[in-house]
Coordinates of C-alpha atoms and ligand atoms in Angstrom, one line a residue:
X16 CA -21.2 -58.6 -33.9
X17 CA -18.8 -55.6 -32.5
X18 CA -19.2 -55.8 -28.3
X19 CA -20.9 -53.4 -26.7
X20 CA -19.6 -52.1 -23.3
X21 CA -21.5 -53.2 -20.6
X22 CA -21.9 -51.2 -17.5
X23 CA -21.6 -53.7 -14.6
X24 CA -19.1 -54.3 -12.1
X25 CA -18.3 -58.0 -11.3
X26 CA -19.2 -59.3 -7.5
X27 CA -17.0 -58.7 -5.1
X28 CA -16.3 -62.9 -4.4
X29 CA -13.6 -62.3 -1.3
X30 CA -14.8 -60.6 2.0
X31 CA -17.9 -59.5 0.5
X32 CA -20.5 -59.3 3.3
X33 CA -23.5 -60.2 1.7
X34 CA -21.6 -63.5 0.3
X35 CA -20.7 -63.8 3.9
X36 CA -24.3 -63.9 5.0
X37 CA -25.5 -66.3 1.7
X38 CA -22.4 -68.9 2.6
X39 CA -23.2 -68.5 6.5
X40 CA -26.9 -69.5 5.4
X41 CA -26.0 -72.5 3.4
X42 CA -23.8 -73.6 6.1
X43 CA -26.9 -74.3 7.6
X44 CA -28.1 -76.8 5.9
X45 CA -26.9 -80.2 4.9
X46 CA -23.0 -80.1 3.3
X47 CA -23.0 -81.2 0.0
X48 CA -23.2 -85.5 0.1
X49 CA -20.2 -86.5 -2.5
X50 CA -22.7 -87.8 -5.9
X51 CA -22.6 -90.9 -7.5
X52 CA -21.0 -90.6 -11.3
X53 CA -22.0 -92.7 -13.6
X54 CA -21.0 -93.8 -16.7
X55 CA -24.7 -94.2 -18.2
X56 CA -25.3 -92.2 -21.2
X57 CA -28.0 -89.9 -19.8
X58 CA -27.6 -86.0 -18.8
X59 CA -30.2 -84.5 -17.0
X60 CA -30.8 -80.6 -17.6
X61 CA -32.5 -78.6 -15.0
X62 CA -34.7 -75.1 -15.9
X63 CA -37.7 -73.5 -15.4
X64 CA -38.6 -73.5 -19.6
X65 CA -41.9 -74.5 -19.2
X66 CA -44.3 -71.9 -21.7
X67 CA -44.9 -72.5 -24.9
X68 CA -41.9 -70.6 -26.4
X69 CA -39.6 -72.0 -23.8
X70 CA -40.3 -75.2 -24.4
X71 CA -39.9 -75.1 -27.8
X72 CA -37.2 -73.7 -27.8
X73 CA -36.1 -76.2 -25.5
X74 CA -36.5 -78.4 -27.8
X75 CA -34.6 -77.5 -30.3
X76 CA -31.3 -77.5 -28.0
X77 CA -31.9 -81.2 -27.2
X78 CA -33.1 -81.8 -30.9
X79 CA -29.3 -80.4 -31.7
X80 CA -27.6 -82.3 -28.4
X81 CA -29.3 -85.2 -30.0
X82 CA -27.6 -84.8 -33.7
X83 CA -24.5 -84.2 -32.1
X84 CA -24.3 -87.0 -29.5
X85 CA -26.6 -89.8 -30.5
X86 CA -27.6 -92.1 -27.9
X87 CA -27.3 -90.4 -25.0
X88 CA -30.8 -89.9 -23.5
X89 CA -32.0 -86.5 -21.9
X90 CA -34.0 -85.9 -18.7
X91 CA -35.7 -82.7 -19.1
X92 CA -35.7 -81.7 -15.5
X93 CA -38.6 -78.3 -15.5
X94 CA -40.0 -76.8 -12.5
X95 CA -42.5 -74.0 -14.2
X96 CA -42.9 -70.8 -13.0
X97 CA -41.5 -67.8 -15.3
X98 CA -38.7 -66.2 -14.0
X99 CA -37.6 -69.5 -12.0
X100 CA -38.8 -68.1 -9.0
X101 CA -40.3 -71.8 -8.3
X102 CA -37.6 -73.5 -10.0
X103 CA -34.7 -72.0 -7.8
X104 CA -35.6 -73.1 -4.4
X105 CA -36.2 -76.7 -6.2
X106 CA -32.2 -76.4 -7.4
X107 CA -31.1 -74.9 -4.3
X108 CA -32.8 -77.9 -2.5
X109 CA -31.0 -80.6 -4.8
X110 CA -28.0 -78.6 -4.8
X111 CA -27.7 -78.5 -0.6
X112 CA -28.9 -82.1 -0.6
X113 CA -26.0 -83.7 -2.5
X114 CA -28.2 -84.7 -5.5
X115 CA -27.2 -82.0 -8.3
X116 CA -28.9 -82.0 -12.1
X117 CA -25.8 -82.7 -14.6
X118 CA -26.5 -79.2 -15.6
X119 CA -29.0 -76.2 -14.7
X120 CA -30.2 -72.9 -16.4
X121 CA -28.6 -69.9 -14.7
X122 CA -28.5 -66.0 -15.4
X123 CA -24.8 -64.6 -15.3
X124 CA -23.7 -62.5 -12.5
X125 CA -24.7 -62.6 -9.3
X126 CA -26.8 -65.6 -9.2
X127 CA -24.0 -67.9 -11.2
X128 CA -21.4 -66.4 -9.3
X129 CA -23.2 -65.8 -5.9
X130 CA -25.5 -68.6 -5.2
X131 CA -23.6 -71.4 -7.0
X132 CA -20.3 -71.0 -7.5
X133 CA -19.1 -69.6 -4.1
X134 CA -20.7 -72.0 -2.3
X135 CA -18.5 -74.5 -4.1
X136 CA -21.4 -76.5 -6.7
X137 CA -20.0 -75.9 -9.9
X138 CA -17.3 -77.2 -11.8
X139 CA -15.2 -75.0 -14.2
X140 CA -15.5 -75.3 -17.5
X141 CA -12.5 -72.7 -18.5
X142 CA -11.3 -75.8 -20.9
X143 CA -14.1 -75.9 -23.4
X144 CA -13.5 -71.8 -24.1
X145 CA -10.3 -73.0 -25.4
X146 CA -11.0 -76.3 -27.3
X147 CA -13.9 -74.9 -29.1
X148 CA -12.5 -71.5 -29.5
X149 CA -15.5 -69.8 -27.2
X150 CA -12.8 -67.3 -26.4
X151 CA -12.8 -65.6 -29.7
X152 CA -16.9 -66.6 -30.6
X153 CA -18.4 -65.3 -27.2
X154 CA -18.4 -61.7 -25.9
X155 CA -15.6 -61.3 -23.7
X156 CA -16.8 -58.6 -21.4
X157 CA -20.2 -61.0 -20.2
X158 CA -17.7 -64.1 -20.0
X159 CA -15.4 -62.1 -18.1
X160 CA -17.3 -60.2 -15.8
X161 CA -20.2 -62.4 -15.2
X162 CA -18.8 -65.7 -15.9
X163 CA -15.5 -65.9 -14.3
X164 CA -14.3 -66.4 -10.5
X165 CA -10.4 -66.7 -10.2
X166 CA -9.7 -66.8 -13.9
X167 CA -12.2 -69.8 -14.0
X168 CA -15.4 -69.9 -16.0
X169 CA -18.3 -71.0 -14.9
X170 CA -20.9 -71.3 -17.4
X171 CA -21.3 -71.1 -21.0
X172 CA -24.4 -68.6 -22.7
X173 CA -27.2 -70.5 -24.7
X174 CA -28.3 -66.4 -25.4
X175 CA -29.2 -63.3 -24.7
X176 CA -32.7 -61.4 -23.8
X177 CA -33.4 -58.1 -24.1
X178 CA -35.5 -57.0 -20.6
X179 CA -36.7 -53.3 -21.4
X180 CA -39.5 -54.3 -24.3
X181 CA -42.9 -53.0 -24.5
X182 CA -45.1 -55.6 -27.2
X183 CA -48.0 -54.4 -28.9
X184 CA -51.4 -55.6 -30.2
X185 CA -50.6 -53.7 -33.8
X186 CA -54.6 -54.1 -34.7
X187 CA -55.8 -53.0 -31.4
X188 CA -53.6 -49.6 -31.4
X189 CA -54.2 -48.9 -34.9
X190 CA -58.3 -49.2 -34.6
X191 CA -57.4 -46.5 -31.2
X192 CA -55.9 -44.7 -33.6
X193 CA -52.6 -45.1 -32.1
X194 CA -49.2 -44.8 -33.8
X195 CA -46.3 -46.2 -32.4
X196 CA -42.7 -44.5 -33.8
X197 CA -39.3 -45.9 -33.3
X198 CA -39.4 -44.7 -29.8
X199 CA -41.7 -43.8 -27.1
X200 CA -41.6 -41.5 -24.1
X201 CA -43.6 -41.8 -21.4
X202 CA -46.0 -39.2 -22.1
X203 CA -46.9 -40.6 -25.2
X204 CA -47.1 -44.2 -23.5
X205 CA -49.6 -42.5 -20.8
X206 CA -51.6 -40.6 -23.9
X207 CA -51.7 -44.3 -25.2
X208 CA -53.1 -45.2 -22.2
X209 CA -56.0 -42.5 -21.8
X210 CA -57.3 -43.4 -24.6
X211 CA -57.3 -46.7 -24.4
X212 CA -58.8 -46.4 -21.2
X213 CA -61.9 -44.3 -22.5
X214 CA -62.3 -46.9 -24.8
X215 CA -62.6 -49.4 -22.1
X216 CA -59.6 -51.3 -22.9
X217 CA -57.4 -52.0 -20.1
X218 CA -54.0 -50.6 -21.8
X219 CA -51.3 -52.5 -19.8
X220 CA -51.1 -56.4 -19.8
X221 CA -49.2 -57.7 -16.7
X222 CA -49.3 -61.4 -15.5
X223 CA -48.2 -61.2 -12.3
X224 CA -48.8 -64.4 -10.1
X225 CA -44.8 -64.3 -10.3
X226 CA -44.5 -61.0 -9.0
X227 CA -41.7 -60.9 -10.5
X228 CA -43.3 -59.6 -13.5
X229 CA -44.5 -56.6 -12.3
X230 CA -40.9 -55.6 -10.6
X231 CA -39.7 -56.3 -14.3
X232 CA -42.6 -53.6 -15.0
X233 CA -40.6 -51.2 -12.5
X234 CA -37.3 -52.1 -13.8
X235 CA -38.0 -50.9 -17.3
X236 CA -39.7 -47.9 -15.7
X237 CA -36.6 -47.1 -13.3
X238 CA -34.2 -47.5 -16.3
X239 CA -36.5 -45.0 -18.4
X240 CA -36.2 -42.2 -15.7
X241 CA -32.2 -43.0 -14.3
X242 CA -30.9 -44.2 -17.4
X243 CA -27.6 -46.3 -18.1
X244 CA -25.6 -44.1 -15.7
X245 CA -27.8 -44.0 -13.0
X246 CA -28.2 -47.7 -13.2
X247 CA -24.5 -48.4 -12.8
X248 CA -24.8 -45.6 -9.9
X249 CA -27.6 -47.3 -8.4
X250 CA -25.8 -50.3 -8.2
X251 CA -22.4 -49.1 -7.1
X252 CA -23.9 -47.1 -4.3
X253 CA -23.0 -43.8 -6.0
X254 CA -26.6 -43.3 -6.1
X255 CA -28.9 -44.2 -3.5
X256 CA -32.5 -46.1 -3.6
X257 CA -34.0 -43.1 -2.3
X258 CA -33.1 -40.3 -4.8
X259 CA -35.5 -38.4 -6.5
X260 CA -35.2 -40.1 -9.6
X261 CA -36.1 -43.1 -8.3
X262 CA -39.0 -41.9 -6.3
X263 CA -39.7 -40.3 -9.8
X264 CA -40.2 -44.2 -11.0
X265 CA -42.2 -45.1 -8.4
X266 CA -44.4 -42.3 -9.2
X267 CA -44.7 -43.6 -13.0
X268 CA -44.9 -47.3 -12.0
X269 CA -47.6 -46.5 -9.3
X270 CA -49.7 -44.2 -12.3
X271 CA -49.0 -47.6 -14.5
X272 CA -51.4 -49.4 -12.5
X273 CA -54.5 -47.9 -13.2
X274 CA -54.1 -49.0 -16.3
X275 CA -53.1 -52.4 -16.0
X276 CA -55.4 -55.5 -16.5
X277 CA -57.8 -56.3 -13.0
X278 CA -57.1 -60.1 -13.4
X279 CA -53.2 -59.7 -13.3
X280 CA -52.4 -61.1 -10.3
X281 CA -54.0 -64.7 -11.6
X282 CA -52.5 -64.4 -15.1
X283 CA -48.9 -65.7 -15.9
X284 CA -46.6 -63.4 -17.5
X285 CA -47.5 -66.1 -21.1
X286 CA -50.9 -65.7 -20.4
X287 CA -50.2 -61.9 -20.4
X288 CA -48.6 -62.3 -23.5
X289 CA -51.7 -64.2 -24.6
X290 CA -53.8 -61.7 -23.8
X291 CA -52.1 -59.1 -25.8
X292 CA -52.5 -61.6 -28.6
X293 CA -56.1 -62.0 -28.1
X294 CA -56.8 -58.2 -28.3
X295 CA -57.7 -57.9 -24.4
X296 CA -54.8 -55.7 -23.4
X297 CA -52.7 -53.6 -25.7
X298 CA -49.1 -53.3 -24.0
X299 CA -47.0 -55.5 -21.8
X300 CA -43.6 -54.5 -21.1
X301 CA -41.7 -57.7 -20.7
X302 CA -38.4 -59.4 -21.9
X303 CA -38.3 -60.4 -25.3
X304 CA -38.6 -64.0 -23.8
X305 CA -42.3 -63.0 -25.4
X306 CA -41.4 -63.4 -28.7
X307 CA -41.0 -67.2 -28.3
X308 CA -44.8 -67.0 -27.2
X309 CA -45.8 -64.9 -30.7
X310 CA -43.6 -67.2 -32.7
X311 CA -45.1 -70.0 -31.3
X312 CA -48.6 -68.7 -31.8
X313 CA -47.7 -67.8 -35.6
X314 CA -48.1 -64.2 -35.0
X315 CA -46.4 -61.7 -37.6
X316 CA -44.3 -59.4 -36.6
X317 CA -45.2 -55.5 -37.6
X318 CA -48.7 -57.0 -38.6
X319 CA -49.8 -58.9 -35.4
X320 CA -47.4 -57.4 -33.1
X321 CA -45.0 -55.2 -32.4
X322 CA -42.2 -53.8 -30.3
X323 CA -40.8 -50.4 -29.3
X324 CA -38.2 -50.2 -26.1
X325 CA -40.0 -49.8 -22.9
X326 CA -40.9 -45.9 -22.5
X327 CA -37.4 -43.9 -22.1
X328 CA -35.0 -47.1 -21.9
X329 CA -34.0 -46.0 -25.9
X330 CA -30.2 -46.3 -26.3
X331 CA -30.1 -49.3 -23.4
X332 CA -30.6 -53.1 -23.5
X333 CA -31.2 -54.7 -19.9
X334 CA -29.7 -58.1 -20.2
X335 CA -31.2 -61.2 -19.3
X336 CA -29.0 -63.5 -20.1
X337 CA -29.2 -67.7 -19.8
X338 CA -26.5 -69.7 -19.2
X339 CA -26.1 -72.9 -18.4
X340 CA -23.6 -74.6 -15.8
X341 CA -21.6 -77.9 -14.8
X342 CA -22.5 -79.6 -11.8
X343 CA -19.7 -80.6 -9.5
X344 CA -20.1 -84.3 -8.9
X345 CA -22.1 -84.0 -12.1
X346 CA -23.8 -87.3 -12.0
X347 CA -23.2 -88.0 -15.9
X348 CA -20.3 -85.5 -16.1
X349 CA -19.4 -86.7 -20.0
X350 CA -22.6 -86.4 -21.2
X351 CA -23.0 -83.3 -19.3
X352 CA -20.2 -81.7 -21.1
X353 CA -20.8 -82.7 -24.4
X354 CA -24.5 -80.7 -23.7
X355 CA -22.6 -77.6 -22.9
X356 CA -20.2 -78.3 -25.7
X357 CA -23.3 -78.4 -28.0
X358 CA -25.1 -75.8 -26.4
X359 CA -22.2 -73.5 -27.1
X360 CA -22.9 -74.8 -30.9
X361 CA -23.5 -72.2 -33.9
X362 CA -25.9 -74.6 -34.5
X363 CA -27.2 -74.6 -31.3
X364 CA -27.3 -70.9 -30.6
X365 CA -29.2 -70.8 -34.3
X366 CA -31.6 -73.2 -33.3
X367 CA -32.6 -72.5 -30.1
X368 CA -32.4 -68.5 -30.3
X369 CA -34.7 -68.4 -33.5
X370 CA -38.1 -69.7 -31.3
X371 CA -36.9 -68.5 -28.3
X372 CA -37.1 -64.9 -29.1
X373 CA -33.5 -64.0 -27.4
X374 CA -30.3 -63.2 -29.8
X375 CA -27.3 -65.5 -29.6
X376 CA -24.6 -64.9 -27.1
X377 CA -22.2 -66.1 -29.7
X378 CA -21.2 -63.2 -32.2
X379 CA -20.5 -65.2 -35.1
X380 CA -23.7 -66.6 -35.9
X381 CA -25.6 -66.0 -39.5
X382 CA -27.4 -63.0 -39.4
X383 CA -29.2 -63.8 -42.2
X384 CA -31.2 -66.5 -40.4
X385 CA -32.8 -64.4 -38.1
X386 CA -36.3 -62.6 -38.5
X387 CA -37.0 -58.5 -38.0
X388 CA -37.1 -58.8 -34.4
X389 CA -34.1 -60.6 -33.7
X390 CA -32.3 -58.1 -35.9
X391 CA -33.5 -55.0 -33.9
X392 CA -32.1 -56.4 -30.9
X393 CA -28.8 -57.8 -32.4
X394 CA -28.3 -54.1 -33.6
X395 CA -29.8 -52.7 -30.2
X396 CA -27.0 -55.2 -28.0
X397 CA -24.2 -54.2 -30.7
X398 CA -24.8 -50.3 -29.9
X399 CA -26.1 -49.8 -26.4
X400 CA -25.4 -49.4 -23.8
X401 CA -25.6 -52.4 -21.8
X402 CA -26.7 -52.9 -18.3
X403 CA -27.2 -56.1 -16.0
X404 CA -30.8 -56.9 -15.0
X405 CA -31.9 -56.9 -11.1
X406 CA -34.9 -58.6 -11.4
X407 CA -33.1 -61.4 -13.3
X408 CA -30.5 -62.3 -11.0
X409 CA -27.5 -60.5 -12.3
X410 CA -26.8 -57.2 -11.2
X411 CA -27.3 -57.5 -7.0
X412 CA -27.6 -60.7 -4.7
X413 CA -30.3 -62.8 -4.3
X414 CA -31.5 -60.8 -1.1
X415 CA -31.6 -57.4 -2.7
X416 CA -33.2 -58.8 -5.8
X417 CA -36.0 -60.8 -3.1
X418 CA -36.4 -57.2 -1.1
X419 CA -37.2 -55.8 -4.5
X420 CA -39.8 -58.4 -5.0
X421 CA -41.2 -57.5 -1.5
X422 CA -41.0 -53.9 -2.3
X423 CA -42.9 -54.3 -5.1
X424 CA -45.5 -56.8 -3.5
X425 CA -46.6 -53.9 -1.0
X426 CA -46.1 -51.0 -3.2
X427 CA -49.1 -52.6 -5.6
X428 CA -51.2 -52.3 -3.0
X429 CA -50.4 -48.9 -0.8
X430 CA -48.5 -47.1 -3.4
X431 CA -46.4 -45.8 -0.6
X432 CA -43.2 -43.9 -2.1
X433 CA -41.4 -43.6 0.9
X434 CA -41.8 -47.0 2.5
X435 CA -41.1 -48.6 -1.1
X436 CA -37.5 -46.3 -1.3
X437 CA -36.4 -47.0 2.2
X438 CA -37.0 -50.7 2.2
X439 CA -34.9 -50.8 -1.3
X440 CA -32.1 -48.1 1.2
X441 CA -32.5 -50.6 3.9
X442 CA -31.9 -53.6 1.6
X443 CA -29.1 -52.2 -0.3
X444 CA -27.5 -51.6 3.2
X445 CA -27.7 -55.0 4.6
X446 CA -25.9 -56.2 1.5
X447 CA -23.3 -53.5 1.0
X448 CA -21.7 -55.1 -1.7
X449 CA -24.2 -53.9 -3.7
X450 CA -23.3 -50.4 -3.4
X451 CA -18.9 -50.6 -3.3
X452 CA -17.3 -48.3 -5.4
Ligands
LIG520 C1 -36.1 -65.6 -17.6 C2 -34.9 -66.2 -17.9 C3 -35.9 -66.5 -19.9 C4 -37.2 -66.6 -19.6 C5 -37.8 -65.7 -18.6 C6 -39.0 -66.3 -18.0 O1 -35.4 -65.5 -16.2 O2 -33.6 -65.5 -18.5 O3 -35.1 -67.2 -20.4 O4 -37.4 -68.1 -19.5 O5 -36.8 -65.7 -17.3 O6 -39.7 -67.6 -17.2

């Protein structure tokens, strides 16, 4: 795969007010105690991969590890909750209490560098990039921009999800005379929604018991309006969060609420995908971990389900990458290093991503081993504009991500564009590092 251009600026690590704020927050809790190293053949891996598709893919990673490093016991420490909304606070408590898992799931960018590297919870793994030739096989821009601090690299990517995908139930659309081409405008999307509404079908499946899922619908819609250049401008402060274009995206997001399943707040993201499979809703805008659910349920691509870029976002790829980091003072360092080496191996990347819906982060895998969706996403990654996700912790500090989630929660109820925009303007002002030129 050729490397595409990533529209992302690295979190400023020095004199960054947001990081200083984060650091002082961390200083309020206990300083990490030294973890006890042990030579037990064991490794504790922390993640939030518990949905059907996620768990199956994680299992594939474990299987490869067990094959490559026989005899090491894997402790599968998961905390359920899509997007890591429940897992990350648990992890934070463990890290600040000096009780780290050996290795944990993390998004690159602000999440990795701001929440884990800056407070000193991670050990660099730069040597693995040399010993295992990863400096040639992983996309340099992602490694340098999103996972490196002071020339040290802090994570290895298991895979790269595309966040801006609109999934649909093929048969339900056919039944309602709706045809989807290889891209979709907002007008086409709302025309389809109206047809479905007239037929008594909630067009848009949302499962936002974790609010991030609705924030993702907004993130995708925002990109559809501002485009990749606007995205970069927003996260660099060149464009303000109350810009007319942002407000236009908010209005479209408000309009989408008219077509959402009424039980959305009782469902998780994967339950919404299951509602789509069962024909209870027609569309769902969700990252391609949804593909993992389709695969797990043996749904056939094109026949049973289809996909297109979220309206207006054709030509852009929102990166939601999954990395794993090494704990400073990892209780089982040797086994943890082996775990990271294993994740970076071609074998693991092929086995895992085929089930997860993401594409391998390595650029030298055998493409023929992947299905149609993966081929589509690999092509998109190669030729499209790459932007970092805010909802999944890459593009902005955790506090801004939280402000976005809070803004979305309020907006779904009051649909007040000015309130939503002003809240984001305030959040961006409070964390000015998101808007440095
Ligand atoms: C994302 C993560 C994906 C997937 C998703 C839903 O944050 O990167 O791997 O797990 O959450 O849980």
